[in-house]
PDB file of C-alpha atoms in Angstrom:
ATOM      1  CA  UNK A  13     -69.428 -11.380  13.375  1.00  0.00           C
ATOM      2  CA  UNK A  14     -68.270  -8.087  13.284  1.00  0.00           C
ATOM      3  CA  UNK A  15     -65.670  -6.573  10.308  1.00  0.00           C
ATOM      4  CA  UNK A  16     -62.228  -5.624  11.341  1.00  0.00           C
ATOM      5  CA  UNK A  17     -61.556  -2.099  11.332  1.00  0.00           C
ATOM      6  CA  UNK A  18     -59.322  -0.879   8.765  1.00  0.00           C
ATOM      7  CA  UNK A  19     -55.957   0.071  10.601  1.00  0.00           C
ATOM      8  CA  UNK A  20     -53.928   3.688   9.805  1.00  0.00           C
ATOM      9  CA  UNK A  21     -51.167   1.761   8.850  1.00  0.00           C
ATOM     10  CA  UNK A  22     -50.372  -1.256   6.416  1.00  0.00           C
ATOM     11  CA  UNK A  23     -52.037  -4.102   8.999  1.00  0.00           C
ATOM     12  CA  UNK A  24     -51.445  -6.155  11.982  1.00  0.00           C
ATOM     13  CA  UNK A  25     -49.270  -9.572  11.925  1.00  0.00           C
ATOM     14  CA  UNK A  26     -48.731 -11.809  14.308  1.00  0.00           C
ATOM     15  CA  UNK A  27     -45.302 -12.470  15.050  1.00  0.00           C
ATOM     16  CA  UNK A  28     -44.933 -15.728  12.677  1.00  0.00           C
ATOM     17  CA  UNK A  29     -45.857 -13.489  10.091  1.00  0.00           C
ATOM     18  CA  UNK A  30     -43.267 -10.933  10.626  1.00  0.00           C
ATOM     19  CA  UNK A  31     -40.588 -13.535  10.561  1.00  0.00           C
ATOM     20  CA  UNK A  32     -41.617 -14.843   7.419  1.00  0.00           C
ATOM     21  CA  UNK A  33     -41.603 -11.279   6.017  1.00  0.00           C
ATOM     22  CA  UNK A  34     -38.366 -10.434   6.964  1.00  0.00           C
ATOM     23  CA  UNK A  35     -37.200 -13.804   5.638  1.00  0.00           C
ATOM     24  CA  UNK A  36     -39.085 -13.784   2.729  1.00  0.00           C
ATOM     25  CA  UNK A  37     -38.378  -9.656   1.628  1.00  0.00           C
ATOM     26  CA  UNK A  38     -34.664  -8.508   1.485  1.00  0.00           C
ATOM     27  CA  UNK A  39     -35.879  -5.122   2.186  1.00  0.00           C
ATOM     28  CA  UNK A  40     -38.038  -5.762   4.989  1.00  0.00           C
ATOM     29  CA  UNK A  41     -36.956  -4.478   8.625  1.00  0.00           C
ATOM     30  CA  UNK A  42     -37.619  -4.914  12.125  1.00  0.00           C
ATOM     31  CA  UNK A  43     -37.783  -1.630  14.310  1.00  0.00           C
ATOM     32  CA  UNK A  44     -38.109  -2.762  18.252  1.00  0.00           C
ATOM     33  CA  UNK A  45     -39.614   0.445  19.788  1.00  0.00           C
ATOM     34  CA  UNK A  46     -39.471  -0.706  23.511  1.00  0.00           C
ATOM     35  CA  UNK A  47     -36.964   0.591  25.922  1.00  0.00           C
ATOM     36  CA  UNK A  48     -33.040   0.532  26.506  1.00  0.00           C
ATOM     37  CA  UNK A  49     -33.836  -1.296  29.842  1.00  0.00           C
ATOM     38  CA  UNK A  50     -36.573  -4.020  27.859  1.00  0.00           C
ATOM     39  CA  UNK A  51     -33.909  -4.660  25.395  1.00  0.00           C
ATOM     40  CA  UNK A  52     -31.182  -5.076  27.850  1.00  0.00           C
ATOM     41  CA  UNK A  53     -33.185  -7.725  30.398  1.00  0.00           C
ATOM     42  CA  UNK A  54     -35.855  -8.669  29.138  1.00  0.00           C
ATOM     43  CA  UNK A  55     -34.192  -9.914  25.637  1.00  0.00           C
ATOM     44  CA  UNK A  56     -34.134  -9.149  21.993  1.00  0.00           C
ATOM     45  CA  UNK A  57     -34.950 -10.392  19.021  1.00  0.00           C
ATOM     46  CA  UNK A  58     -31.920 -12.168  16.898  1.00  0.00           C
ATOM     47  CA  UNK A  59     -32.390 -11.832  13.197  1.00  0.00           C
ATOM     48  CA  UNK A  60     -29.179 -13.066  12.454  1.00  0.00           C
ATOM     49  CA  UNK A  61     -29.934 -16.177  10.434  1.00  0.00           C
ATOM     50  CA  UNK A  62     -31.317 -13.965   8.418  1.00  0.00           C
ATOM     51  CA  UNK A  63     -28.715 -11.475   8.016  1.00  0.00           C
ATOM     52  CA  UNK A  64     -30.395  -9.062   9.280  1.00  0.00           C
ATOM     53  CA  UNK A  65     -30.060  -6.473  12.191  1.00  0.00           C
ATOM     54  CA  UNK A  66     -33.236  -4.504  14.419  1.00  0.00           C
ATOM     55  CA  UNK A  67     -32.985  -1.227  14.539  1.00  0.00           C
ATOM     56  CA  UNK A  68     -33.629  -0.317  18.107  1.00  0.00           C
ATOM     57  CA  UNK A  69     -35.463   2.886  18.848  1.00  0.00           C
ATOM     58  CA  UNK A  70     -37.280   3.858  21.551  1.00  0.00           C
ATOM     59  CA  UNK A  71     -40.999   4.846  21.416  1.00  0.00           C
ATOM     60  CA  UNK A  72     -41.183   6.290  25.139  1.00  0.00           C
ATOM     61  CA  UNK A  73     -37.560   7.324  26.903  1.00  0.00           C
ATOM     62  CA  UNK A  74     -37.053   6.997  30.227  1.00  0.00           C
ATOM     63  CA  UNK A  75     -37.538   9.164  31.839  1.00  0.00           C
ATOM     64  CA  UNK A  76     -38.811  11.772  29.599  1.00  0.00           C
ATOM     65  CA  UNK A  77     -41.583   9.902  28.243  1.00  0.00           C
ATOM     66  CA  UNK A  78     -42.424  10.317  24.242  1.00  0.00           C
ATOM     67  CA  UNK A  79     -39.643  10.019  22.136  1.00  0.00           C
ATOM     68  CA  UNK A  80     -40.480  13.258  19.961  1.00  0.00           C
ATOM     69  CA  UNK A  81     -37.933  12.429  17.330  1.00  0.00           C
ATOM     70  CA  UNK A  82     -39.191   9.123  16.861  1.00  0.00           C
ATOM     71  CA  UNK A  83     -39.348   9.664  12.855  1.00  0.00           C
ATOM     72  CA  UNK A  84     -36.037  11.172  13.004  1.00  0.00           C
ATOM     73  CA  UNK A  85     -34.608   8.317  14.639  1.00  0.00           C
ATOM     74  CA  UNK A  86     -36.143   5.975  11.873  1.00  0.00           C
ATOM     75  CA  UNK A  87     -34.509   7.828   9.197  1.00  0.00           C
ATOM     76  CA  UNK A  88     -31.109   8.400  10.879  1.00  0.00           C
ATOM     77  CA  UNK A  89     -31.121   4.085  11.174  1.00  0.00           C
ATOM     78  CA  UNK A  90     -31.611   3.987   7.829  1.00  0.00           C
ATOM     79  CA  UNK A  91     -35.030   3.073   7.354  1.00  0.00           C
ATOM     80  CA  UNK A  92     -36.636   3.944   4.003  1.00  0.00           C
ATOM     81  CA  UNK A  93     -40.186   4.903   3.348  1.00  0.00           C
ATOM     82  CA  UNK A  94     -40.472   2.677   0.930  1.00  0.00           C
ATOM     83  CA  UNK A  95     -39.460  -0.465   2.912  1.00  0.00           C
ATOM     84  CA  UNK A  96     -41.760  -2.852   4.850  1.00  0.00           C
ATOM     85  CA  UNK A  97     -41.313  -1.829   8.584  1.00  0.00           C
ATOM     86  CA  UNK A  98     -42.213  -4.194  11.211  1.00  0.00           C
ATOM     87  CA  UNK A  99     -42.488  -2.775  14.505  1.00  0.00           C
ATOM     88  CA  UNK A 100     -42.127  -4.787  17.529  1.00  0.00           C
ATOM     89  CA  UNK A 101     -43.097  -3.533  21.461  1.00  0.00           C
ATOM     90  CA  UNK A 102     -43.615  -5.613  24.787  1.00  0.00           C
ATOM     91  CA  UNK A 103     -47.269  -6.696  23.775  1.00  0.00           C
ATOM     92  CA  UNK A 104     -48.140  -5.206  20.492  1.00  0.00           C
ATOM     93  CA  UNK A 105     -49.514  -1.584  21.856  1.00  0.00           C
ATOM     94  CA  UNK A 106     -46.832   0.897  21.443  1.00  0.00           C
ATOM     95  CA  UNK A 107     -45.811  -0.591  18.129  1.00  0.00           C
ATOM     96  CA  UNK A 108     -49.694   0.417  16.988  1.00  0.00           C
ATOM     97  CA  UNK A 109     -48.710   4.301  17.905  1.00  0.00           C
ATOM     98  CA  UNK A 110     -45.162   3.742  16.592  1.00  0.00           C
ATOM     99  CA  UNK A 111     -46.870   2.377  12.675  1.00  0.00           C
ATOM    100  CA  UNK A 112     -49.245   4.775  12.617  1.00  0.00           C
ATOM    101  CA  UNK A 113     -46.867   7.688  13.439  1.00  0.00           C
ATOM    102  CA  UNK A 114     -44.631   6.386  10.989  1.00  0.00           C
ATOM    103  CA  UNK A 115     -47.234   5.744   8.435  1.00  0.00           C
ATOM    104  CA  UNK A 116     -48.373   9.252   8.630  1.00  0.00           C
ATOM    105  CA  UNK A 117     -44.321  10.328   7.968  1.00  0.00           C
ATOM    106  CA  UNK A 118     -44.768   8.405   4.983  1.00  0.00           C
ATOM    107  CA  UNK A 119     -43.468   4.711   5.963  1.00  0.00           C
ATOM    108  CA  UNK A 120     -46.294   3.293   4.129  1.00  0.00           C
ATOM    109  CA  UNK A 121     -45.487  -0.317   4.325  1.00  0.00           C
ATOM    110  CA  UNK A 122     -45.825   0.212   8.687  1.00  0.00           C
ATOM    111  CA  UNK A 123     -46.789  -2.759   9.917  1.00  0.00           C
ATOM    112  CA  UNK A 124     -47.549  -3.403  14.018  1.00  0.00           C
ATOM    113  CA  UNK A 125     -46.348  -7.063  15.157  1.00  0.00           C
ATOM    114  CA  UNK A 126     -49.274  -8.086  17.754  1.00  0.00           C
ATOM    115  CA  UNK A 127     -48.822  -9.817  20.482  1.00  0.00           C
ATOM    116  CA  UNK A 128     -45.236  -8.301  20.813  1.00  0.00           C
ATOM    117  CA  UNK A 129     -41.996  -9.742  21.923  1.00  0.00           C
ATOM    118  CA  UNK A 130     -43.497 -11.013  25.073  1.00  0.00           C
ATOM    119  CA  UNK A 131     -47.328 -11.055  24.535  1.00  0.00           C
ATOM    120  CA  UNK A 132     -49.950 -10.197  26.729  1.00  0.00           C
ATOM    121  CA  UNK A 133     -50.135 -11.242  30.893  1.00  0.00           C
ATOM    122  CA  UNK A 134     -51.794 -14.620  31.069  1.00  0.00           C
ATOM    123  CA  UNK A 135     -53.981 -16.496  33.844  1.00  0.00           C
ATOM    124  CA  UNK A 136     -50.695 -17.142  35.733  1.00  0.00           C
ATOM    125  CA  UNK A 137     -49.837 -13.785  36.060  1.00  0.00           C
ATOM    126  CA  UNK A 138     -46.697 -14.107  33.585  1.00  0.00           C
ATOM    127  CA  UNK A 139     -46.350 -13.040  29.995  1.00  0.00           C
ATOM    128  CA  UNK A 140     -46.617 -16.828  28.865  1.00  0.00           C
ATOM    129  CA  UNK A 141     -49.264 -17.051  26.698  1.00  0.00           C
ATOM    130  CA  UNK A 142     -48.098 -15.228  23.004  1.00  0.00           C
ATOM    131  CA  UNK A 143     -45.254 -13.156  21.757  1.00  0.00           C
ATOM    132  CA  UNK A 144     -42.053 -13.499  19.745  1.00  0.00           C
ATOM    133  CA  UNK A 145     -40.813 -15.132  22.830  1.00  0.00           C
ATOM    134  CA  UNK A 146     -43.836 -17.741  23.429  1.00  0.00           C
ATOM    135  CA  UNK A 147     -43.823 -18.791  19.725  1.00  0.00           C
ATOM    136  CA  UNK A 148     -40.263 -19.919  19.879  1.00  0.00           C
ATOM    137  CA  UNK A 149     -39.154 -17.508  17.547  1.00  0.00           C
ATOM    138  CA  UNK A 150     -35.080 -16.586  18.021  1.00  0.00           C
ATOM    139  CA  UNK A 151     -34.423 -14.209  20.599  1.00  0.00           C
ATOM    140  CA  UNK A 152     -31.378 -13.665  22.983  1.00  0.00           C
ATOM    141  CA  UNK A 153     -30.534 -11.741  26.094  1.00  0.00           C
ATOM    142  CA  UNK A 154     -29.896  -8.320  25.250  1.00  0.00           C
TER     143      UNK A 154
END
């Protein structure tokens, strides 16, 4: 059995662990780093019952590619370096880059939400095997 390699950020957590962190720590914040189109057409995490808002900061912009102002956008959204920050994308891949960059910028408690909002494509060809939505965590249309 291989030993998991350390991450260049605080760690990987699944969607349920992210929900528990957000519920249990008043300073914890979620950053959804998907695109405007994904927020609008796929849906968004709903943290209303926790009395929290999601910070929406695109990792990649359409058109245009990588968001060179990602760290500045984090700061502008009021995310502080001392807060636990959970990064959410579609499948847990872009959020790795976001958590890594945030950590390099001094946000030492940055976490990647594995599985993301929709999770990977399953055997049926749909994103229906894992993720925030599949786990039944609160969400709504954007």
